[in-house]
Coordinates of C-alpha atoms in Angstrom, one line a residue:
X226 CA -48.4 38.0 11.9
X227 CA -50.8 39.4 14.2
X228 CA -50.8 37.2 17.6
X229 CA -54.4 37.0 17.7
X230 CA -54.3 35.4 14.1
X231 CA -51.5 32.6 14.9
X232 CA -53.8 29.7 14.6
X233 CA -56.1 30.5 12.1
X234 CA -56.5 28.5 8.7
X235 CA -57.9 30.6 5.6
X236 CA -59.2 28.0 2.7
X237 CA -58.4 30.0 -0.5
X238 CA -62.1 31.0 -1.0
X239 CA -62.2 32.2 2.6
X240 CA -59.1 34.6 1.8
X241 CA -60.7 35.6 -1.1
X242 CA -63.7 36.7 0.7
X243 CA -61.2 38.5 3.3
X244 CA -59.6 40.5 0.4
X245 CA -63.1 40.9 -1.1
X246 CA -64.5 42.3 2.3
X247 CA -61.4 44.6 2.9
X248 CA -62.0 46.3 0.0
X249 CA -65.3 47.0 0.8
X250 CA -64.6 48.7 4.4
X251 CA -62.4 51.2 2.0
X252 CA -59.1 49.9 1.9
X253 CA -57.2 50.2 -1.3
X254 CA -56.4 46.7 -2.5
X255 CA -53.6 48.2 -4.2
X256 CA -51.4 49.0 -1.4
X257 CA -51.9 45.6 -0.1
X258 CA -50.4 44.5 -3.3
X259 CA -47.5 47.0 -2.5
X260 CA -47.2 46.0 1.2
X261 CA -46.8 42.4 0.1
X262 CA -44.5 42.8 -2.9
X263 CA -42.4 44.7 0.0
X264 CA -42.4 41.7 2.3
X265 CA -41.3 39.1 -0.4
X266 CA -38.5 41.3 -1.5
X267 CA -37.7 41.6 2.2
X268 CA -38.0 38.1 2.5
X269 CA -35.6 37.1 -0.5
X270 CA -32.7 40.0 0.4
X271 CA -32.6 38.2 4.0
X272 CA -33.0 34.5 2.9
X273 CA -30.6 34.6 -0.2
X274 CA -27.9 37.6 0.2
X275 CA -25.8 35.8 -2.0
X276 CA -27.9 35.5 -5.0
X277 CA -26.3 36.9 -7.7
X278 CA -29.9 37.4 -10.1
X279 CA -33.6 37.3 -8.6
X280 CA -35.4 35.2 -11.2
X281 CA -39.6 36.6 -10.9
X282 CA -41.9 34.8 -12.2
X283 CA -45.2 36.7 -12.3
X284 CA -48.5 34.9 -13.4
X285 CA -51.3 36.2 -14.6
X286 CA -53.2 37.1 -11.7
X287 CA -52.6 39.5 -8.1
X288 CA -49.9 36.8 -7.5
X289 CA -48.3 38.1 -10.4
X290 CA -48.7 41.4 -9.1
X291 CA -47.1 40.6 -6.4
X292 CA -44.1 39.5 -7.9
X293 CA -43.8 42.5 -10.1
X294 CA -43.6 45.0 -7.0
X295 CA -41.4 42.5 -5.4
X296 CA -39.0 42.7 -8.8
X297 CA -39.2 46.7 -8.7
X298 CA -38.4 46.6 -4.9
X299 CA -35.6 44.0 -5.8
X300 CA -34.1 46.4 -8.4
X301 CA -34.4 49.5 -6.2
X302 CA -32.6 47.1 -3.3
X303 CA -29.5 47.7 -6.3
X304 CA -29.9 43.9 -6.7
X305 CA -30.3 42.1 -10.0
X306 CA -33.6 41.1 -11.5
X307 CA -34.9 39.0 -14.3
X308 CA -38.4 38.9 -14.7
X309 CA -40.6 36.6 -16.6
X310 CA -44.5 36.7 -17.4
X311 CA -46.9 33.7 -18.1
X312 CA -49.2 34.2 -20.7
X313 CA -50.1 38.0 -22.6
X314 CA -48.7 41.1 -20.0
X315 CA -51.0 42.5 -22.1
X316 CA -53.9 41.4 -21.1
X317 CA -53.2 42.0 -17.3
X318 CA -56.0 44.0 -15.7
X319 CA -56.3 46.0 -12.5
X320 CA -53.5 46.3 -9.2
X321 CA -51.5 43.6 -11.3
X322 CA -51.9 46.0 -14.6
X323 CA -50.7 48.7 -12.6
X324 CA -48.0 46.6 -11.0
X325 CA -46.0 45.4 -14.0
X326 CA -46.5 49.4 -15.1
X327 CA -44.8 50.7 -12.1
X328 CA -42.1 48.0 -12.3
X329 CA -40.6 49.6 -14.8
X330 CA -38.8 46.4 -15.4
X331 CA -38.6 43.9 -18.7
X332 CA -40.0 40.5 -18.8
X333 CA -39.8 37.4 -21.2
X334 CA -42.2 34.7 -22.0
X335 CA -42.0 32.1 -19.0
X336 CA -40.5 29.1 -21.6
X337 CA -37.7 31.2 -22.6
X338 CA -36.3 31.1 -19.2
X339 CA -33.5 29.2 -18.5
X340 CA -31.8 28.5 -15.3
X341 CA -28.0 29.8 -14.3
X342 CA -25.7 29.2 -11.6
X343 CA -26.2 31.9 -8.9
X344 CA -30.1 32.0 -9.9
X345 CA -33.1 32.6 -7.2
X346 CA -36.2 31.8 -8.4
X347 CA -39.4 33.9 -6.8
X348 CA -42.7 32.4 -8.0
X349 CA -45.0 34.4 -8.4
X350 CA -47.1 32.3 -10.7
X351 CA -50.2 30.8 -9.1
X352 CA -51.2 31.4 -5.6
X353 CA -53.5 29.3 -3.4
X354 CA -56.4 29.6 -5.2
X355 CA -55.4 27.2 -8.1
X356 CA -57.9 24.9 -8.9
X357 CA -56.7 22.9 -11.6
X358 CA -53.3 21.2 -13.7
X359 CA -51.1 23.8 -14.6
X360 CA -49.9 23.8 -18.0
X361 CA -46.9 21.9 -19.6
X362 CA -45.0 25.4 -19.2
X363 CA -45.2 25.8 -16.0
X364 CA -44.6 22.2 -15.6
X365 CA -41.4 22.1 -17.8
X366 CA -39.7 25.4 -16.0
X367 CA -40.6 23.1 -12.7
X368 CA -38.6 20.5 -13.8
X369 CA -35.7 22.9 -15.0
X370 CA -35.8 24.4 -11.4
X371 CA -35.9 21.2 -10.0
X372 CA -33.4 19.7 -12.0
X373 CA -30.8 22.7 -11.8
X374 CA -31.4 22.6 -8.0
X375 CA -32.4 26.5 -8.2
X376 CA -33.8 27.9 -4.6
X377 CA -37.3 29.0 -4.9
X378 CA -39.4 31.4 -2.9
X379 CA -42.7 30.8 -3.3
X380 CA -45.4 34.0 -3.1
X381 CA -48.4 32.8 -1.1
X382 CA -48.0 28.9 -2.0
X383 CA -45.8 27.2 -4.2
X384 CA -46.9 27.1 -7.3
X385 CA -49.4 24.1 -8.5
X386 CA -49.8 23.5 -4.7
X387 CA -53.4 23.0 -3.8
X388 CA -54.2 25.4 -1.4
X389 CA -57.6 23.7 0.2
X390 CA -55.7 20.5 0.1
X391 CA -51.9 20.8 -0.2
X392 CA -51.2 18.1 -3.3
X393 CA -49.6 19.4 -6.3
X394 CA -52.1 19.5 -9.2
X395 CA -50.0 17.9 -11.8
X396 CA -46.6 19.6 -10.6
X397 CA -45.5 21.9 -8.0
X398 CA -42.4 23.9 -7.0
X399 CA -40.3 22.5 -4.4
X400 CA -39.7 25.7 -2.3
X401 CA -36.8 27.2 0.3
X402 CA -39.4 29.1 1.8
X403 CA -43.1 30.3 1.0
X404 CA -44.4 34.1 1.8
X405 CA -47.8 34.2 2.8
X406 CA -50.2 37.0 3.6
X407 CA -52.4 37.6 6.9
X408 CA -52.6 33.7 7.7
X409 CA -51.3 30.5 6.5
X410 CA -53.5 28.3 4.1
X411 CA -54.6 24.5 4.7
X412 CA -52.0 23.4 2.1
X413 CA -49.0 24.7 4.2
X414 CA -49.6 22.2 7.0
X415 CA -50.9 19.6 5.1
X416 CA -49.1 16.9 3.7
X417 CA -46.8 16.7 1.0
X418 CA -47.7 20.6 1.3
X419 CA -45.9 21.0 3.8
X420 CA -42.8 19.7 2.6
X421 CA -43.3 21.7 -1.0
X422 CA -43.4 25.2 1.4
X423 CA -40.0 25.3 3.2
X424 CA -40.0 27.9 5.8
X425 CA -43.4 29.5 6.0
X426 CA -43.5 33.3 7.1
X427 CA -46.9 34.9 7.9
X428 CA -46.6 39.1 6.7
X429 CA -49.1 41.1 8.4
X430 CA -49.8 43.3 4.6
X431 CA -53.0 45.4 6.9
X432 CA -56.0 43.4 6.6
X433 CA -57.8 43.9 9.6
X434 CA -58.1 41.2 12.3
X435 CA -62.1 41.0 12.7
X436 CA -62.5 40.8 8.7
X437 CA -60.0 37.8 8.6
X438 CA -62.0 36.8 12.1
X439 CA -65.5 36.9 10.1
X440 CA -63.9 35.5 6.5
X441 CA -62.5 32.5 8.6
X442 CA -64.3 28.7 8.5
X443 CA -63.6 26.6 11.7
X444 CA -60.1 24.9 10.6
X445 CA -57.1 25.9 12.9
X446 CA -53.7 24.6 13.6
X447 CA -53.8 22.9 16.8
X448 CA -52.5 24.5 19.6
X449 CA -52.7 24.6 23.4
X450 CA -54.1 28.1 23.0
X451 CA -57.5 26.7 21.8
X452 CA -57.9 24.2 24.7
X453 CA -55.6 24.7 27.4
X454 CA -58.8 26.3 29.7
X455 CA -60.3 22.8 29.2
X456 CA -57.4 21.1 31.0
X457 CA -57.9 19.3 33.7
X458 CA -56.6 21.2 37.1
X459 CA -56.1 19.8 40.3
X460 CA -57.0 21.2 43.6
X461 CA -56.3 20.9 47.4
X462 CA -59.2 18.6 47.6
X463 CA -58.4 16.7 44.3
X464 CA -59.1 12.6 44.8
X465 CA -58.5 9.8 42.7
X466 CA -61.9 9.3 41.2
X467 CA -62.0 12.7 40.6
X468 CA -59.5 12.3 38.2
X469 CA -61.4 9.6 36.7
X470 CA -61.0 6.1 36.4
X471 CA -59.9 4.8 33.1
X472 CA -60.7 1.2 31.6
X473 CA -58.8 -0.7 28.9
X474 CA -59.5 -3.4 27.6
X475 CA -57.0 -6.3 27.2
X476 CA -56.6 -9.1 24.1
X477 CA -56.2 -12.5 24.3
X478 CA -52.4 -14.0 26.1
X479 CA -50.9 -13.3 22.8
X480 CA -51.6 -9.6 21.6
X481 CA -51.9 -8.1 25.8
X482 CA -49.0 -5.2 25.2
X483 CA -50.8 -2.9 23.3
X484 CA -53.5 -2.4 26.2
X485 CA -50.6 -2.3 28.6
X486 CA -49.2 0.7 26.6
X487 CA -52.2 2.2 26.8
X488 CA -53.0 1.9 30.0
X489 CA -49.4 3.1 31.4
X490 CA -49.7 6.4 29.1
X491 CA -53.4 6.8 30.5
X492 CA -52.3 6.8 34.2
X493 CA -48.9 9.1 33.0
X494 CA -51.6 11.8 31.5
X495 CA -53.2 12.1 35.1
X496 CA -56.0 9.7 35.1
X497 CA -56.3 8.7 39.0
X498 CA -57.0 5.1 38.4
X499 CA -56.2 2.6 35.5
X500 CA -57.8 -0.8 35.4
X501 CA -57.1 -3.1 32.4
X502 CA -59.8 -5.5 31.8
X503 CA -58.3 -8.6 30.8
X504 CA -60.0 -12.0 29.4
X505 CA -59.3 -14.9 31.7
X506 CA -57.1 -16.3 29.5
X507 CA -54.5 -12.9 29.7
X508 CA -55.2 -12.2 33.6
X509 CA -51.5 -14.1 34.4
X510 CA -49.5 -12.7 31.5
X511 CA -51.2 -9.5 32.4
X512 CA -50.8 -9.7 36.5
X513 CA -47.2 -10.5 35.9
X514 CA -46.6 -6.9 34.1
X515 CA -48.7 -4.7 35.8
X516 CA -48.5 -2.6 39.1
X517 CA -50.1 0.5 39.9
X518 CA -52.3 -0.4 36.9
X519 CA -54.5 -2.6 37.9
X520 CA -56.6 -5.8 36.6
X521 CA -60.2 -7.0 36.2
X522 CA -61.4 -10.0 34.4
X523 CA -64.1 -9.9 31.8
X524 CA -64.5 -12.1 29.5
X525 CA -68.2 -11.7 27.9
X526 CA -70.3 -8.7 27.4
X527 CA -72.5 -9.9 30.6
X528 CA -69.6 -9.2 32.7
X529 CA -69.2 -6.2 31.6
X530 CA -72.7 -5.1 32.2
X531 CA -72.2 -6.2 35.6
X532 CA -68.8 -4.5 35.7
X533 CA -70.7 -1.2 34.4
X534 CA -73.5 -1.3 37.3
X535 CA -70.8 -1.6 39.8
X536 CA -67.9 -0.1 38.9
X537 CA -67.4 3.6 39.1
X538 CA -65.8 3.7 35.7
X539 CA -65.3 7.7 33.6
X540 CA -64.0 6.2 30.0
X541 CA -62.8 3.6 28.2
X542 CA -60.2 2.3 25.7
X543 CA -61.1 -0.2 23.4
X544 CA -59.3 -1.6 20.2
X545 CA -55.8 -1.7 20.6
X546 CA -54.6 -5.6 20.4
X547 CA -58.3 -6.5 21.4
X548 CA -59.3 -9.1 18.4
X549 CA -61.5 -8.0 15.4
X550 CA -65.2 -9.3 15.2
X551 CA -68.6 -10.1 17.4
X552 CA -67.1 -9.5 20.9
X553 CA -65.5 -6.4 19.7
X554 CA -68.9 -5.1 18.5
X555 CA -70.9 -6.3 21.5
X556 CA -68.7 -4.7 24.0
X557 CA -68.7 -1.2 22.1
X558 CA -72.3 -1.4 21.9
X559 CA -72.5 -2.1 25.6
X560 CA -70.5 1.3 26.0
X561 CA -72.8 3.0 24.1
X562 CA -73.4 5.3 26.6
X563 CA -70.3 5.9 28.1
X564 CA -67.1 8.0 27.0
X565 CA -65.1 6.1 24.6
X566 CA -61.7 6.1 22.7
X567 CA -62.0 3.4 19.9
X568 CA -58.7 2.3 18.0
X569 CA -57.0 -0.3 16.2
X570 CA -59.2 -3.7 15.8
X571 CA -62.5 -1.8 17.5
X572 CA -62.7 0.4 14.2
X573 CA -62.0 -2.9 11.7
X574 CA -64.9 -4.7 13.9
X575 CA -67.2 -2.4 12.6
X576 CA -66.0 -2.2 9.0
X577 CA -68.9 -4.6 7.3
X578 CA -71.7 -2.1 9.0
X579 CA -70.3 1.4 10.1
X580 CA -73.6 2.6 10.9
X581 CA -74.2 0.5 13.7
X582 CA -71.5 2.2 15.6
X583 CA -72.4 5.4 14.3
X584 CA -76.3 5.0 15.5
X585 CA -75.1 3.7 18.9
X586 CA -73.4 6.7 19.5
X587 CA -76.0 9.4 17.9
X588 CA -77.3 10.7 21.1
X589 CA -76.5 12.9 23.4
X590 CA -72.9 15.0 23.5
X591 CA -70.4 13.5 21.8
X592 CA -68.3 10.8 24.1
X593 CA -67.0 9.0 21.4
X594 CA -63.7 9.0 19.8
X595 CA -62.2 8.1 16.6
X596 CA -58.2 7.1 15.9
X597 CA -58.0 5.7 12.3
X598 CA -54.8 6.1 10.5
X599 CA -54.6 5.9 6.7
X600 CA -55.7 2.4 6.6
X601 CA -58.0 2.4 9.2
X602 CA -60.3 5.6 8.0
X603 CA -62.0 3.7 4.5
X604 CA -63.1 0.5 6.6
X605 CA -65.7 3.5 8.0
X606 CA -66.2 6.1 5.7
X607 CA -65.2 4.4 2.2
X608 CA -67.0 7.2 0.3
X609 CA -64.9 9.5 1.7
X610 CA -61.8 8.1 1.2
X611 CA -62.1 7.5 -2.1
X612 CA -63.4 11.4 -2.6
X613 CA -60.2 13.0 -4.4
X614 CA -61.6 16.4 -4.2
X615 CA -61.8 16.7 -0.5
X616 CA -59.2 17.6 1.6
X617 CA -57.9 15.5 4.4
X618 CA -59.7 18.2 6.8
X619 CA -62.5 18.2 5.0
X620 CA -63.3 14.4 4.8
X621 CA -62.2 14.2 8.7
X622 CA -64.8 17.1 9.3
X623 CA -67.6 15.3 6.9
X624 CA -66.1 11.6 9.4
X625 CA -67.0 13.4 12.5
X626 CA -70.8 14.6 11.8
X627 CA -71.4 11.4 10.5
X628 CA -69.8 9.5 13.2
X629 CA -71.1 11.7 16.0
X630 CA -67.7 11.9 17.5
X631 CA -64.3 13.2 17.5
X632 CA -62.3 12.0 14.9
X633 CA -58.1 11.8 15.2
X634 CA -57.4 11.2 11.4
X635 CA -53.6 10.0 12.0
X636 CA -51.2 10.6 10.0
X637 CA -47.9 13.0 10.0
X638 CA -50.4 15.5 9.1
X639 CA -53.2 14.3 11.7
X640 CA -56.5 16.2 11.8
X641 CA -58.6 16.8 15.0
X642 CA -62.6 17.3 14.1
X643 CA -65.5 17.8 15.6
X644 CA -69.4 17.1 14.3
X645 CA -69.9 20.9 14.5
X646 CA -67.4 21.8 12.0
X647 CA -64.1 22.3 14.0
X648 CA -61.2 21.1 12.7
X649 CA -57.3 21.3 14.1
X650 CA -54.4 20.3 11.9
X651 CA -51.4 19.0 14.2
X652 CA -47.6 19.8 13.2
X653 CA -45.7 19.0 16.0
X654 CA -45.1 14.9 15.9
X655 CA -41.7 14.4 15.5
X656 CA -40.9 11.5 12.3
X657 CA -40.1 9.2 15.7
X658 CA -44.0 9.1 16.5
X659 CA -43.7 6.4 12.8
X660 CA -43.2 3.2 15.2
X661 CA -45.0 0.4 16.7
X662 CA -47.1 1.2 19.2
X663 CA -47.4 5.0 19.5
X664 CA -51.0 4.9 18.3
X665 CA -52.0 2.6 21.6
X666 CA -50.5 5.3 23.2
X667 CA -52.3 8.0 22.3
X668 CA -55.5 6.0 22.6
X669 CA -54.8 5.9 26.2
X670 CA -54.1 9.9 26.5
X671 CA -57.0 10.5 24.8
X672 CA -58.8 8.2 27.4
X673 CA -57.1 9.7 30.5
X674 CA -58.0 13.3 29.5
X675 CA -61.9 12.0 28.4
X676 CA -61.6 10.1 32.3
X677 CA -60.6 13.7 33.7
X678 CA -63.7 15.3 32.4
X679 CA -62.4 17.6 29.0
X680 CA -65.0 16.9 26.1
X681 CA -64.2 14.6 23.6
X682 CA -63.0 16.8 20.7
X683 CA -60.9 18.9 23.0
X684 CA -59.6 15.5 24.9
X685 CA -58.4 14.2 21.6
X686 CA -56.8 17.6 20.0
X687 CA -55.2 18.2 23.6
X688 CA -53.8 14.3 23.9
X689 CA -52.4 14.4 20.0
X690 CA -50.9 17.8 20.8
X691 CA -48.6 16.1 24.1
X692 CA -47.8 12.6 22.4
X693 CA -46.2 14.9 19.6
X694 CA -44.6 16.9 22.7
X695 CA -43.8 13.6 24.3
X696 CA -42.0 12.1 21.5
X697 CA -39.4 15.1 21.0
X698 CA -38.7 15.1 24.5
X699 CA -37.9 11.4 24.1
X700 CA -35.6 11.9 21.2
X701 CA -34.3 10.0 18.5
X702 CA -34.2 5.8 19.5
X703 CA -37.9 6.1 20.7
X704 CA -39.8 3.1 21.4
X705 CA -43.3 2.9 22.7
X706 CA -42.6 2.1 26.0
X707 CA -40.5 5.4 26.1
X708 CA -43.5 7.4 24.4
X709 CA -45.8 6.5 27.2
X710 CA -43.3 6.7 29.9
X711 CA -43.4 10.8 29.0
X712 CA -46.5 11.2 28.2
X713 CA -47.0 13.6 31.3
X714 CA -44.6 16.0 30.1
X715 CA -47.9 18.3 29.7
X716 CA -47.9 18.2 34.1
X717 CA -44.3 19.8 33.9
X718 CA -44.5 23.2 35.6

């Protein structure tokens, strides 16, 4: 795969209009056919050197094709190759016609395949573009693969894998490893995609970069690459305020550690002061656990109006451990025009009346920030949640314009998006990131870099990226407390 295309997402239709465009600017779609029936042979010969048949199964489309020049190149190889067809051969038309013709090669009806020891299936059924159930079978040859325990290579996705949003659509292969063409689709990072693909290799089959560049939407997998110029640098004549003073506010006595975590990964991700404001009721249990963090008491939203005109304050934390209700609400709406990061109890607050957050924040650039997990994401967007044909990335993207902010839609498959479209899928959090408190945590990164000046989508896509970097570095055992003590491993030279 072509460096320059590393973090770029095609949705199936957008690869369809890169194939569509490429054979416009004169390039026979046949040899890319050829190129990538080549690769996926490749791949399976290096993968599975002990298979003792190659099992194709070629659909009725250019996937299909694909696996036919992948069975001839299989056979030429000197290896052994079974292949079997979905649907009338017959009927075939175009590069996949002219595929199975060249193959040379035999095939039987998909249902009459049966698996045996040694077996390695390469599907070549479906690729990304499937939009609907596949039929019973497909779905019964699944379950024989599955149930034999068969390695599969999948050819562009496995098949009945959603490529736009990586679920299966009534069943899906379970694959070793998944060949795909040019780029990766949404449904190889997504979840349970993700854990349907295997091993995902990108083969470069000679589309040319600025087509794929023009074909592509705004959904990438999140990377330093797209906002490490946005980082904040420091300089001889660096200060603390210039690296931004970060507030968080506090919960009552009872719930004050999830502010705390917060607030300790906020000054560990390079904000240059850290205050957490505390009700009056916390300010001892708080004082007593606090030291280069420091404490201010407010206790109504009056205060913090005063704290606002006299403070020199660059963003704030609200949510975590802070109480759902009125004086969450007030104290966002006081914020309104301020950079914020709003998690945990601050989204429920607003759950009976979303739009009264979403107005407060409708002006200006976007300083407002969005963490909602699974559970957290219908008390805004209900609609959305309940919207089975959108994608994770495309409800998250639909979230932010609505919202007027960055939204982090968490999750082992979190997604990053923006109100102008942008969207980042995140692969890098370790299973350990599953614990209690790691989402207070990255509230407060996301703070620190929004304190240091980055704008809020990059802030957030930046702070998700290094609490995923944080946690591996941690290891296995990893509690909150260790998550925000690492949380400046980005500062590492």
């Amino acid at each position: 795969m072509r460096q320059s295309l590393n973090h770029i997402l095609l949705t199936p239709d957008e690869m369809g209009a890169a194939d569509a465009a490429s054979a416009e600017s004169g390039i026979p779609s046949f040899g890319l056919m050829e190129r990538a029936g080549q690769a996926v042979a490749a791949s399976a010969l290096r993968h599975f050197p002990g298979a003792r048949r190659f099992v194709v199964l070629c659909g009725p489309g250019n996937n299909g094709g694909d696996g036919y020049v992948a069975a001839r190149a299989l056979a030429e190889a000197g290896a052994s190759v079974a292949t079997y067809h979905l649907g009338d051969p017959q009927k075939l038309k175009g590069d996949a016609k002219l595929a199975r013709e060249l193959s040379g090669l035999p095939s039987q009806p998909l249902q009459d395949y049966h698996p045996a020891n040694g077996d390695v299936v390469i599907d070549a059924l479906f690729g990304a573009g499937l939009a609907r159930a596949v039929a019973e079978p497909v779905v019964d040859v699944i379950h024989k693969v599955r149930e034999a325990k068969i390695p599969v290579l999948a050819v562009d996705l496995p098949s009945g894998l959603c490529g736009r949003r990586g679920i299966p659509l009534g069943a899906a292969f379970e694959a070793n490893c998944t060949v795909s063409f040019m780029t990766r689709k949404p449904g190889h990072l997504l979840l349970p995609g993700r854990l349907l693909c295997g091993e995902v290799e990108v083969f470069d089959i000679g589309i040319p970069a600025r087509i794929i560049e023009i074909a592509a939407g705004k959904t990438r997998e999140n990377s330093p690459v797209l906002w490490r110029n946005l980082l904040p640098a420091s300089g001889p004549d660096t200060h603390k305020y210039r690296r931004g003073h970060l507030a968080v506010f506090s919960g009552p006595a009872s719930r004050t550690g999830a502010a705390r975590l917060s607030a300790a990964s906020g000054l560990k991700t390079g904000a240059g002061l850290v205050t957490v404001a505390s009700p009056s009721d916390a300010m001892e249990v708080n004082a007593a656990s606090l030291t280069a963090v420091m404490l201010h008491q407010i206790d109504t939203a009056e205060d913090l109006e005063t704290w606002l005109r006299t403070a020199k304050l660059a963003a704030f934390v609200l949510g975590p451990g802070f109480g759902v209700g009125g004086r969450a609400r007030q104290f966002v709406l006081a914020l309104r025009d301020h950079p914020l990061v709003l998690d945990a109890d601050g989204i429920t607050s607003f759950r009976d009346d979303p739009s009264e957050l979403f107005d407060a924040f409708a002006d200006g650039d976007t300083h407002l920030a969005l963490t909602p997990h699974e559970g957290e994401f219908p008390r805004l967007f209900p609609d959305l949640a309940s919207d089975e044909n959108l994608s994770k990335v495309e409800k998250a993207v639909k979230a932010a314009e609505r919202a007027h902010a960055a939204i982090v839609y968490k999750g082992a498959d979190t997604v990053i998006a923006a109100p102008d479209g942008r969207a980042y899928i995140d692969t890098n959090g370790p299973p350990s990131l599953a614990t209690a408190g790691s989402g207070d945590v990255l509230a407060g990164m996301i703070g620190a870099l929004f304190a240091q000046g980055m704008p809020a989508f990059e802030a957030a896509a930046a702070a998700v990226y290094f609490h995923g970097e944080a946690a591996k570095r941690v290891g296995r055992g990893m509690t909150a407390e260790d998550l925000a003590a690492h949380a400046g491993v980005w500062l590492d030279p």
